[in-house]
C-alpha positions as a LaTeX table, in Angstrom:
\begin{tabular}{lrrr}
\hline
Residue & $x$ (\AA) & $y$ (\AA) & $z$ (\AA) \\
\hline
Met1 & $-13.67$ & $-32.64$ & $-45.75$ \\
Ala2 & $-14.03$ & $-32.79$ & $-49.88$ \\
Met3 & $-17.61$ & $-32.55$ & $-52.14$ \\
Leu4 & $-17.91$ & $-34.02$ & $-55.07$ \\
Arg5 & $-18.86$ & $-31.36$ & $-58.29$ \\
Ala6 & $-18.45$ & $-33.36$ & $-61.17$ \\
Ser7 & $-18.35$ & $-37.14$ & $-62.21$ \\
Tyr8 & $-17.69$ & $-38.84$ & $-65.46$ \\
Asp9 & $-17.20$ & $-42.57$ & $-67.03$ \\
Ser10 & $-14.44$ & $-43.20$ & $-69.05$ \\
Val11 & $-15.24$ & $-46.46$ & $-70.24$ \\
Leu12 & $-11.71$ & $-48.10$ & $-70.01$ \\
Cys13 & $-9.35$ & $-47.57$ & $-66.97$ \\
Ala14 & $-8.50$ & $-44.22$ & $-66.32$ \\
Asp15 & $-5.07$ & $-43.97$ & $-65.03$ \\
Thr16 & $-3.55$ & $-39.99$ & $-66.07$ \\
Leu17 & $-5.24$ & $-36.36$ & $-66.65$ \\
Glu18 & $-4.06$ & $-32.97$ & $-67.70$ \\
Ile19 & $-5.64$ & $-29.42$ & $-67.92$ \\
Arg20 & $-5.43$ & $-27.21$ & $-70.96$ \\
Asn21 & $-7.59$ & $-23.82$ & $-70.56$ \\
Ser22 & $-11.06$ & $-25.43$ & $-70.67$ \\
Arg23 & $-10.32$ & $-28.62$ & $-71.69$ \\
Ile24 & $-9.13$ & $-31.95$ & $-69.89$ \\
Ala25 & $-7.18$ & $-35.00$ & $-71.28$ \\
Val26 & $-7.83$ & $-38.57$ & $-70.13$ \\
Gly27 & $-5.86$ & $-41.12$ & $-70.97$ \\
Cys28 & $-6.85$ & $-44.81$ & $-70.26$ \\
Tyr29 & $-4.98$ & $-48.14$ & $-70.43$ \\
Glu30 & $-6.54$ & $-51.94$ & $-70.20$ \\
Leu31 & $-5.42$ & $-55.31$ & $-70.37$ \\
Glu32 & $-8.19$ & $-57.38$ & $-72.61$ \\
Lys33 & $-7.58$ & $-61.36$ & $-71.83$ \\
Gln34 & $-8.86$ & $-63.56$ & $-74.14$ \\
Asp35 & $-11.64$ & $-64.21$ & $-72.64$ \\
Gly36 & $-13.15$ & $-60.95$ & $-72.78$ \\
Ser37 & $-12.31$ & $-59.88$ & $-69.06$ \\
Ser38 & $-9.84$ & $-56.89$ & $-68.61$ \\
Gly39 & $-7.15$ & $-56.38$ & $-65.98$ \\
Thr40 & $-3.87$ & $-55.14$ & $-65.60$ \\
Gly41 & $-1.96$ & $-59.00$ & $-65.97$ \\
Gly42 & $-2.48$ & $-61.95$ & $-65.68$ \\
Ile43 & $-1.04$ & $-65.74$ & $-67.20$ \\
Gly44 & $-2.71$ & $-66.25$ & $-70.93$ \\
Pro45 & $-3.02$ & $-64.09$ & $-74.16$ \\
Glu46 & $-3.68$ & $-60.48$ & $-73.50$ \\
Arg47 & $-4.18$ & $-57.38$ & $-75.43$ \\
Arg48 & $-3.73$ & $-53.88$ & $-74.42$ \\
Lys49 & $-5.84$ & $-51.03$ & $-75.86$ \\
Gly50 & $-6.54$ & $-47.64$ & $-74.72$ \\
Cys51 & $-8.05$ & $-44.37$ & $-75.70$ \\
Val52 & $-7.46$ & $-40.51$ & $-74.66$ \\
Trp53 & $-10.93$ & $-38.49$ & $-73.70$ \\
Ile54 & $-10.71$ & $-34.82$ & $-74.57$ \\
Leu55 & $-13.59$ & $-33.51$ & $-71.72$ \\
Asp56 & $-14.92$ & $-29.88$ & $-71.16$ \\
Lys57 & $-13.68$ & $-28.64$ & $-67.65$ \\
Gln58 & $-17.31$ & $-27.05$ & $-66.94$ \\
Asp59 & $-19.09$ & $-30.04$ & $-67.47$ \\
Leu60 & $-17.07$ & $-33.07$ & $-68.46$ \\
Lys61 & $-18.77$ & $-33.46$ & $-71.50$ \\
Pro62 & $-17.03$ & $-35.29$ & $-73.72$ \\
Leu63 & $-15.51$ & $-33.92$ & $-76.65$ \\
Ser64 & $-13.59$ & $-36.27$ & $-79.06$ \\
Val65 & $-11.92$ & $-39.52$ & $-78.03$ \\
Trp66 & $-9.03$ & $-41.07$ & $-79.67$ \\
Asn67 & $-8.95$ & $-44.85$ & $-79.42$ \\
His68 & $-5.96$ & $-47.18$ & $-79.69$ \\
Glu69 & $-6.71$ & $-51.03$ & $-80.25$ \\
Ser70 & $-3.40$ & $-52.07$ & $-79.52$ \\
Ser71 & $-1.83$ & $-49.40$ & $-76.84$ \\
Gly72 & $-2.67$ & $-48.40$ & $-73.39$ \\
Val73 & $-2.03$ & $-44.88$ & $-72.98$ \\
Leu74 & 0.12 & $-44.58$ & $-69.68$ \\
Asp75 & 1.23 & $-40.59$ & $-69.06$ \\
Leu76 & 0.39 & $-37.66$ & $-71.24$ \\
Arg77 & 1.38 & $-34.20$ & $-71.36$ \\
Trp78 & $-0.55$ & $-31.32$ & $-72.97$ \\
Ser79 & 2.60 & $-29.51$ & $-74.74$ \\
Gly80 & 3.39 & $-26.10$ & $-74.12$ \\
Lys81 & 4.69 & $-24.80$ & $-77.53$ \\
Ala82 & 0.78 & $-25.73$ & $-79.01$ \\
Glu83 & $-1.61$ & $-26.10$ & $-76.85$ \\
Asp84 & $-3.54$ & $-28.73$ & $-78.74$ \\
Met85 & $-0.76$ & $-30.82$ & $-78.95$ \\
Leu86 & $-0.61$ & $-34.04$ & $-76.46$ \\
Ile87 & 2.39 & $-36.13$ & $-76.26$ \\
Leu88 & 1.29 & $-39.81$ & $-74.93$ \\
Ala89 & 3.81 & $-42.46$ & $-73.33$ \\
Cys90 & 2.38 & $-45.45$ & $-74.42$ \\
Ala91 & 2.41 & $-49.04$ & $-73.64$ \\
Asp92 & 3.94 & $-50.25$ & $-76.44$ \\
Gly93 & 7.35 & $-48.42$ & $-75.48$ \\
Ser94 & 6.22 & $-45.39$ & $-77.87$ \\
Val95 & 5.79 & $-42.23$ & $-77.62$ \\
Arg96 & 2.76 & $-40.52$ & $-79.77$ \\
Val97 & 1.91 & $-36.67$ & $-80.44$ \\
Leu98 & $-1.71$ & $-36.12$ & $-80.69$ \\
Arg99 & $-3.55$ & $-33.08$ & $-82.47$ \\
His100 & $-6.88$ & $-31.73$ & $-81.03$ \\
Ser101 & $-9.19$ & $-29.94$ & $-83.55$ \\
Glu102 & $-12.09$ & $-29.01$ & $-82.52$ \\
Ser103 & $-14.31$ & $-32.55$ & $-82.23$ \\
Thr104 & $-10.92$ & $-34.64$ & $-83.78$ \\
Leu105 & $-7.75$ & $-36.31$ & $-82.41$ \\
Glu106 & $-5.41$ & $-37.34$ & $-84.78$ \\
Val107 & $-1.73$ & $-38.58$ & $-84.31$ \\
Lys108 & 0.44 & $-36.57$ & $-85.80$ \\
His109 & 4.06 & $-38.67$ & $-85.00$ \\
Thr110 & 4.66 & $-41.64$ & $-83.55$ \\
Leu111 & 8.40 & $-42.90$ & $-82.24$ \\
His112 & 8.92 & $-46.24$ & $-81.25$ \\
Leu113 & 11.85 & $-46.44$ & $-78.69$ \\
Glu114 & 11.42 & $-49.66$ & $-76.46$ \\
Ser115 & 9.51 & $-53.16$ & $-76.71$ \\
Ser116 & 8.38 & $-52.46$ & $-73.09$ \\
Leu117 & 6.17 & $-49.83$ & $-71.39$ \\
Thr118 & 6.71 & $-45.80$ & $-71.48$ \\
Leu119 & 5.76 & $-45.26$ & $-67.98$ \\
Ser120 & 6.12 & $-41.72$ & $-67.67$ \\
Val121 & 6.29 & $-38.72$ & $-69.86$ \\
Asp122 & 7.33 & $-35.08$ & $-68.71$ \\
Val123 & 7.96 & $-31.42$ & $-70.87$ \\
Asn124 & 10.29 & $-28.50$ & $-70.14$ \\
Glu125 & 8.79 & $-26.22$ & $-72.18$ \\
Glu126 & 12.07 & $-23.54$ & $-71.92$ \\
Ala127 & 14.59 & $-26.26$ & $-73.66$ \\
Ala128 & 12.08 & $-28.44$ & $-75.55$ \\
Asp129 & 12.65 & $-31.42$ & $-74.20$ \\
Val130 & 10.54 & $-34.07$ & $-73.72$ \\
Val131 & 12.09 & $-36.74$ & $-70.83$ \\
Leu132 & 10.37 & $-40.57$ & $-70.94$ \\
Ser133 & 10.99 & $-43.27$ & $-68.21$ \\
Phe134 & 10.83 & $-47.12$ & $-69.12$ \\
Ser135 & 9.76 & $-50.34$ & $-67.44$ \\
Thr136 & 13.21 & $-51.81$ & $-68.29$ \\
Gly137 & 14.72 & $-49.14$ & $-65.83$ \\
Ser138 & 15.90 & $-46.79$ & $-69.28$ \\
Val139 & 15.29 & $-42.86$ & $-69.29$ \\
Arg140 & 15.30 & $-40.86$ & $-72.52$ \\
Ala141 & 15.31 & $-37.21$ & $-73.85$ \\
Leu142 & 13.67 & $-36.24$ & $-77.31$ \\
Asp143 & 13.79 & $-33.10$ & $-78.79$ \\
Leu144 & 10.00 & $-31.66$ & $-78.62$ \\
Asn145 & 10.05 & $-29.65$ & $-81.67$ \\
Met146 & 11.85 & $-32.50$ & $-83.80$ \\
Leu147 & 11.04 & $-35.83$ & $-81.44$ \\
Lys148 & 13.95 & $-37.08$ & $-82.49$ \\
Pro149 & 16.48 & $-38.44$ & $-79.53$ \\
Lys150 & 18.69 & $-36.36$ & $-77.90$ \\
Trp151 & 19.55 & $-38.05$ & $-74.79$ \\
Gln152 & 19.45 & $-41.78$ & $-73.00$ \\
Ala153 & 20.26 & $-43.54$ & $-69.95$ \\
Glu154 & 19.90 & $-47.31$ & $-70.61$ \\
Asp155 & 20.65 & $-48.43$ & $-67.71$ \\
Ala156 & 19.31 & $-45.85$ & $-65.09$ \\
His157 & 17.61 & $-47.93$ & $-62.59$ \\
Gly158 & 18.32 & $-52.02$ & $-62.22$ \\
Tyr159 & 13.95 & $-52.10$ & $-62.52$ \\
Glu160 & 11.15 & $-50.25$ & $-63.47$ \\
Ala161 & 11.69 & $-46.82$ & $-63.99$ \\
Trp162 & 8.76 & $-45.04$ & $-62.69$ \\
Gly163 & 9.19 & $-41.42$ & $-63.20$ \\
Gly164 & 11.62 & $-39.22$ & $-65.46$ \\
Thr165 & 11.29 & $-35.55$ & $-64.52$ \\
Cys166 & 12.38 & $-32.44$ & $-66.39$ \\
Asp167 & 13.73 & $-29.13$ & $-64.06$ \\
Ser168 & 12.49 & $-25.86$ & $-66.17$ \\
Arg169 & 15.08 & $-23.82$ & $-63.81$ \\
His170 & 17.71 & $-25.96$ & $-64.55$ \\
Ala171 & 17.46 & $-26.92$ & $-68.49$ \\
Ser172 & 20.10 & $-28.95$ & $-68.60$ \\
Ile173 & 19.15 & $-31.23$ & $-65.65$ \\
Ala174 & 16.39 & $-34.60$ & $-65.44$ \\
Phe175 & 15.60 & $-36.40$ & $-62.43$ \\
Ser176 & 14.74 & $-40.37$ & $-61.89$ \\
Gly177 & 13.29 & $-42.49$ & $-60.21$ \\
Gly178 & 12.87 & $-46.16$ & $-60.06$ \\
Asp179 & 11.53 & $-49.56$ & $-58.24$ \\
Asp180 & 15.57 & $-50.26$ & $-57.11$ \\
Gly181 & 14.60 & $-47.35$ & $-54.48$ \\
Ser182 & 16.73 & $-45.01$ & $-55.90$ \\
Leu183 & 16.71 & $-41.52$ & $-57.27$ \\
Lys184 & 19.13 & $-39.70$ & $-59.35$ \\
Leu185 & 19.83 & $-36.69$ & $-60.80$ \\
Trp186 & 21.14 & $-36.64$ & $-64.47$ \\
Asp187 & 22.90 & $-33.57$ & $-66.54$ \\
Met188 & 21.86 & $-34.45$ & $-69.99$ \\
Arg189 & 25.08 & $-32.62$ & $-71.25$ \\
Cys190 & 26.89 & $-35.50$ & $-70.62$ \\
Ser191 & 26.63 & $-38.95$ & $-71.49$ \\
Ala192 & 24.92 & $-41.03$ & $-69.72$ \\
Asp193 & 27.64 & $-43.84$ & $-69.63$ \\
Leu194 & 30.14 & $-40.97$ & $-66.89$ \\
Gly195 & 26.92 & $-41.30$ & $-64.30$ \\
Pro196 & 24.14 & $-39.43$ & $-62.95$ \\
Val197 & 25.58 & $-36.22$ & $-60.78$ \\
Ala198 & 23.87 & $-37.67$ & $-57.58$ \\
Val199 & 22.29 & $-40.53$ & $-56.31$ \\
Asn200 & 20.44 & $-41.26$ & $-53.32$ \\
Ser201 & 19.96 & $-45.33$ & $-53.63$ \\
Arg202 & 17.72 & $-44.98$ & $-50.48$ \\
Ala203 & 15.82 & $-41.75$ & $-50.89$ \\
His204 & 12.28 & $-43.63$ & $-49.77$ \\
Gln205 & 14.18 & $-45.83$ & $-47.11$ \\
Ala206 & 14.69 & $-48.86$ & $-49.93$ \\
Ser207 & 11.14 & $-48.43$ & $-51.72$ \\
Gly208 & 10.76 & $-47.95$ & $-54.79$ \\
Val209 & 10.41 & $-43.73$ & $-55.99$ \\
Ile210 & 7.14 & $-43.42$ & $-57.94$ \\
Ser211 & 6.87 & $-39.93$ & $-58.94$ \\
Ile212 & 9.28 & $-36.44$ & $-58.59$ \\
Gln213 & 8.74 & $-32.89$ & $-59.26$ \\
Pro214 & 10.85 & $-29.81$ & $-58.64$ \\
Asp215 & 10.11 & $-27.40$ & $-56.06$ \\
Pro216 & 9.14 & $-23.81$ & $-56.86$ \\
Leu217 & 9.38 & $-22.74$ & $-53.19$ \\
His218 & 13.31 & $-23.28$ & $-53.06$ \\
Asp219 & 15.48 & $-23.37$ & $-56.06$ \\
Asn220 & 17.22 & $-26.46$ & $-55.63$ \\
Gly221 & 14.68 & $-28.45$ & $-54.00$ \\
Ile222 & 12.89 & $-31.29$ & $-55.37$ \\
Leu223 & 9.79 & $-33.33$ & $-53.94$ \\
Thr224 & 9.43 & $-36.91$ & $-54.07$ \\
Gly225 & 6.96 & $-39.79$ & $-53.64$ \\
Gly226 & 7.09 & $-43.15$ & $-53.04$ \\
Tyr227 & 6.12 & $-46.82$ & $-52.30$ \\
Asp228 & 6.79 & $-46.41$ & $-48.31$ \\
Asp229 & 3.97 & $-43.78$ & $-48.64$ \\
His230 & 5.24 & $-40.81$ & $-47.90$ \\
Ile231 & 6.36 & $-37.76$ & $-49.71$ \\
Arg232 & 9.98 & $-36.87$ & $-49.20$ \\
Phe233 & 11.69 & $-33.22$ & $-49.59$ \\
Phe234 & 15.44 & $-33.06$ & $-51.26$ \\
Asp235 & 17.94 & $-30.52$ & $-51.97$ \\
Met236 & 19.54 & $-31.50$ & $-55.13$ \\
Arg237 & 22.99 & $-30.01$ & $-54.13$ \\
Ser238 & 22.82 & $-32.44$ & $-50.93$ \\
Leu239 & 20.82 & $-35.02$ & $-52.66$ \\
Lys240 & 21.46 & $-37.86$ & $-49.98$ \\
Arg241 & 20.07 & $-35.55$ & $-46.92$ \\
Ser242 & 15.84 & $-34.77$ & $-46.48$ \\
Ala243 & 15.78 & $-31.01$ & $-46.40$ \\
Glu244 & 12.44 & $-31.00$ & $-44.43$ \\
Pro245 & 10.05 & $-33.21$ & $-42.50$ \\
Pro246 & 8.48 & $-36.30$ & $-45.03$ \\
Val247 & 5.09 & $-36.48$ & $-44.95$ \\
Gln248 & 3.35 & $-39.62$ & $-44.20$ \\
Leu249 & $-0.17$ & $-40.69$ & $-46.09$ \\
Glu250 & $-1.96$ & $-43.65$ & $-46.71$ \\
Gly251 & $-0.99$ & $-44.71$ & $-49.86$ \\
Gly252 & 1.53 & $-44.16$ & $-52.25$ \\
Pro253 & 2.13 & $-40.73$ & $-53.68$ \\
Trp254 & 1.64 & $-41.67$ & $-57.55$ \\
Arg255 & 1.77 & $-38.68$ & $-58.63$ \\
Ile256 & 2.87 & $-34.82$ & $-57.17$ \\
Lys257 & 0.66 & $-32.04$ & $-58.65$ \\
Ile258 & 1.70 & $-28.03$ & $-57.26$ \\
His259 & $-0.79$ & $-25.85$ & $-57.64$ \\
Pro260 & 0.20 & $-23.29$ & $-60.83$ \\
Asp261 & $-0.62$ & $-19.96$ & $-59.02$ \\
Asp262 & 0.17 & $-21.01$ & $-55.20$ \\
Pro263 & 2.97 & $-23.58$ & $-54.68$ \\
Arg264 & 2.33 & $-23.85$ & $-50.78$ \\
Tyr265 & $-0.75$ & $-25.99$ & $-52.02$ \\
Ile266 & 0.01 & $-29.77$ & $-53.11$ \\
Leu267 & $-2.70$ & $-32.26$ & $-55.07$ \\
Val268 & $-1.70$ & $-36.12$ & $-54.84$ \\
Pro269 & $-3.30$ & $-39.08$ & $-56.01$ \\
Ala270 & $-2.60$ & $-41.25$ & $-53.45$ \\
Met271 & $-3.75$ & $-45.00$ & $-55.13$ \\
Tyr272 & $-5.60$ & $-47.15$ & $-52.56$ \\
Ala273 & $-5.99$ & $-44.31$ & $-50.01$ \\
Gly274 & $-7.81$ & $-41.73$ & $-52.49$ \\
Ala275 & $-6.40$ & $-38.49$ & $-53.01$ \\
Tyr276 & $-4.98$ & $-35.34$ & $-50.19$ \\
Leu277 & $-4.79$ & $-31.49$ & $-50.34$ \\
Leu278 & $-1.58$ & $-30.58$ & $-48.82$ \\
Arg279 & $-0.24$ & $-27.16$ & $-47.96$ \\
Arg280 & 2.74 & $-25.61$ & $-47.01$ \\
Asp281 & 4.18 & $-22.78$ & $-45.67$ \\
Asp282 & 7.50 & $-20.66$ & $-46.46$ \\
Ala283 & 9.85 & $-22.63$ & $-44.09$ \\
Arg284 & 11.32 & $-25.61$ & $-44.05$ \\
Asn285 & 8.54 & $-27.39$ & $-42.38$ \\
Gly286 & 7.06 & $-29.87$ & $-44.20$ \\
Ala287 & 3.50 & $-29.98$ & $-45.04$ \\
Asn288 & 0.25 & $-30.44$ & $-43.40$ \\
Gln289 & $-2.91$ & $-32.44$ & $-44.93$ \\
Ile290 & $-5.62$ & $-30.43$ & $-45.21$ \\
Cys291 & $-8.34$ & $-32.28$ & $-47.00$ \\
His292 & $-8.33$ & $-35.84$ & $-47.80$ \\
Tyr293 & $-10.68$ & $-37.20$ & $-50.81$ \\
Gly294 & $-12.46$ & $-40.92$ & $-50.68$ \\
Gly295 & $-14.77$ & $-40.61$ & $-52.92$ \\
His296 & $-12.89$ & $-42.84$ & $-55.44$ \\
Gln297 & $-13.97$ & $-46.66$ & $-55.46$ \\
Ser298 & $-10.49$ & $-47.74$ & $-56.86$ \\
Ile299 & $-6.73$ & $-47.20$ & $-57.45$ \\
Ala300 & $-6.25$ & $-43.57$ & $-57.68$ \\
Tyr301 & $-3.44$ & $-42.37$ & $-60.22$ \\
Gly302 & $-4.34$ & $-39.28$ & $-62.30$ \\
Ala303 & $-4.89$ & $-35.99$ & $-60.74$ \\
Cys304 & $-4.49$ & $-32.21$ & $-61.63$ \\
Trp305 & $-5.29$ & $-28.53$ & $-60.92$ \\
Met306 & $-8.72$ & $-27.20$ & $-62.38$ \\
Asp307 & $-7.27$ & $-24.08$ & $-62.81$ \\
Ser308 & $-10.74$ & $-22.28$ & $-61.70$ \\
Thr309 & $-10.89$ & $-18.64$ & $-60.75$ \\
Val310 & $-14.21$ & $-19.19$ & $-59.12$ \\
Asp311 & $-12.37$ & $-21.95$ & $-56.30$ \\
Pro312 & $-8.65$ & $-22.32$ & $-57.06$ \\
Leu313 & $-8.66$ & $-25.61$ & $-55.00$ \\
Ser314 & $-11.54$ & $-27.51$ & $-57.53$ \\
Val315 & $-8.88$ & $-30.39$ & $-58.75$ \\
Ala316 & $-9.80$ & $-33.83$ & $-60.67$ \\
Thr317 & $-9.04$ & $-37.09$ & $-60.37$ \\
Cys318 & $-8.93$ & $-40.03$ & $-61.53$ \\
Ser319 & $-9.37$ & $-44.12$ & $-61.10$ \\
Phe320 & $-8.45$ & $-47.10$ & $-62.69$ \\
Tyr321 & $-10.73$ & $-50.26$ & $-62.15$ \\
Asp322 & $-14.06$ & $-48.08$ & $-61.95$ \\
His323 & $-13.15$ & $-45.99$ & $-64.88$ \\
Ala324 & $-14.11$ & $-42.92$ & $-63.12$ \\
Val325 & $-13.01$ & $-39.17$ & $-63.26$ \\
His326 & $-14.17$ & $-36.91$ & $-60.26$ \\
Val327 & $-14.06$ & $-33.09$ & $-60.27$ \\
Trp328 & $-13.80$ & $-31.93$ & $-56.27$ \\
Ser329 & $-12.95$ & $-29.57$ & $-54.17$ \\
Ala330 & $-12.50$ & $-28.78$ & $-50.55$ \\
Lys331 & $-16.12$ & $-28.10$ & $-48.37$ \\
Asn332 & $-14.99$ & $-25.42$ & $-45.90$ \\
Arg333 & $-12.08$ & $-22.56$ & $-48.00$ \\
Ala334 & $-12.25$ & $-20.84$ & $-44.56$ \\
Ser335 & $-10.00$ & $-23.90$ & $-43.10$ \\
Leu336 & $-8.23$ & $-24.07$ & $-46.18$ \\
Asp337 & $-7.04$ & $-20.43$ & $-46.04$ \\
Glu338 & $-5.96$ & $-20.72$ & $-42.50$ \\
Gly339 & $-3.81$ & $-24.19$ & $-43.11$ \\
Ser340 & $-6.31$ & $-26.20$ & $-40.74$ \\
Pro341 & $-7.37$ & $-29.68$ & $-41.37$ \\
\hline
\end{tabular}
């Protein structure tokens, strides 16, 4: 069971959110058609627009907003080198760096990389890398400090590259997953022309791979989410074999967010199925569902842990067409501690 604690209307369609200290950054993306209606696609003239909200995590009070009338925000990350910096993956094929100062958000850098959509962004704080994936199927890495290209795989995937992920345990390693159904491991010290180090072309039974997360419980482990509605567990040393039993959900795991202090807990926004809290043990036994949140009236894309000392399992999630940000937590902490549903 889950209990709603607070909510906020983001006005535009909300698709990503990240927390840093007392602030939640919410990214939004919307297509405005010529007749003034909004949506995500269709025939006829359309204009992309987006925004970023900075909300106070205590009461979701808006602290500042940045609006962009020609491009939406599809993913974002706080920069690890400076807590007031946000890195945005934008729908015009660019990456933007925003600086938050008191009540303002201003663009510090913009780098246009492709004419397609920038679908995801991830940051490796230790190696100062930014990894981006694109709707063309390409994956790129930038130097975080200089915001200059340092590595690219133009044809990483045959269709959309839904996710590109850094691995802080292995500074030169990146993972990518695509709509072609493949999961790939790359060594960014080598030219992408040499190909990936390892490939699983059917990581999710030929369904698209949409989210990837290094596994802090196992040094060489990774978790992936796919359009087959499963979370799967792999070992990067043997990428073609499952390392643990998969977890079946009722929707596609758009993001996988592992608890920053207790890696046994996993938060998953599962698109049309709402959001899930899962719990693992220290052995390789997969994960059990401990809480499901069905309070969203639309597609749940974004999620983050609230970093709360009062309630360690308090989370925030956001949903698309109803442009809603919800803060919620499990009702029964005792059952969570015992690992029961």
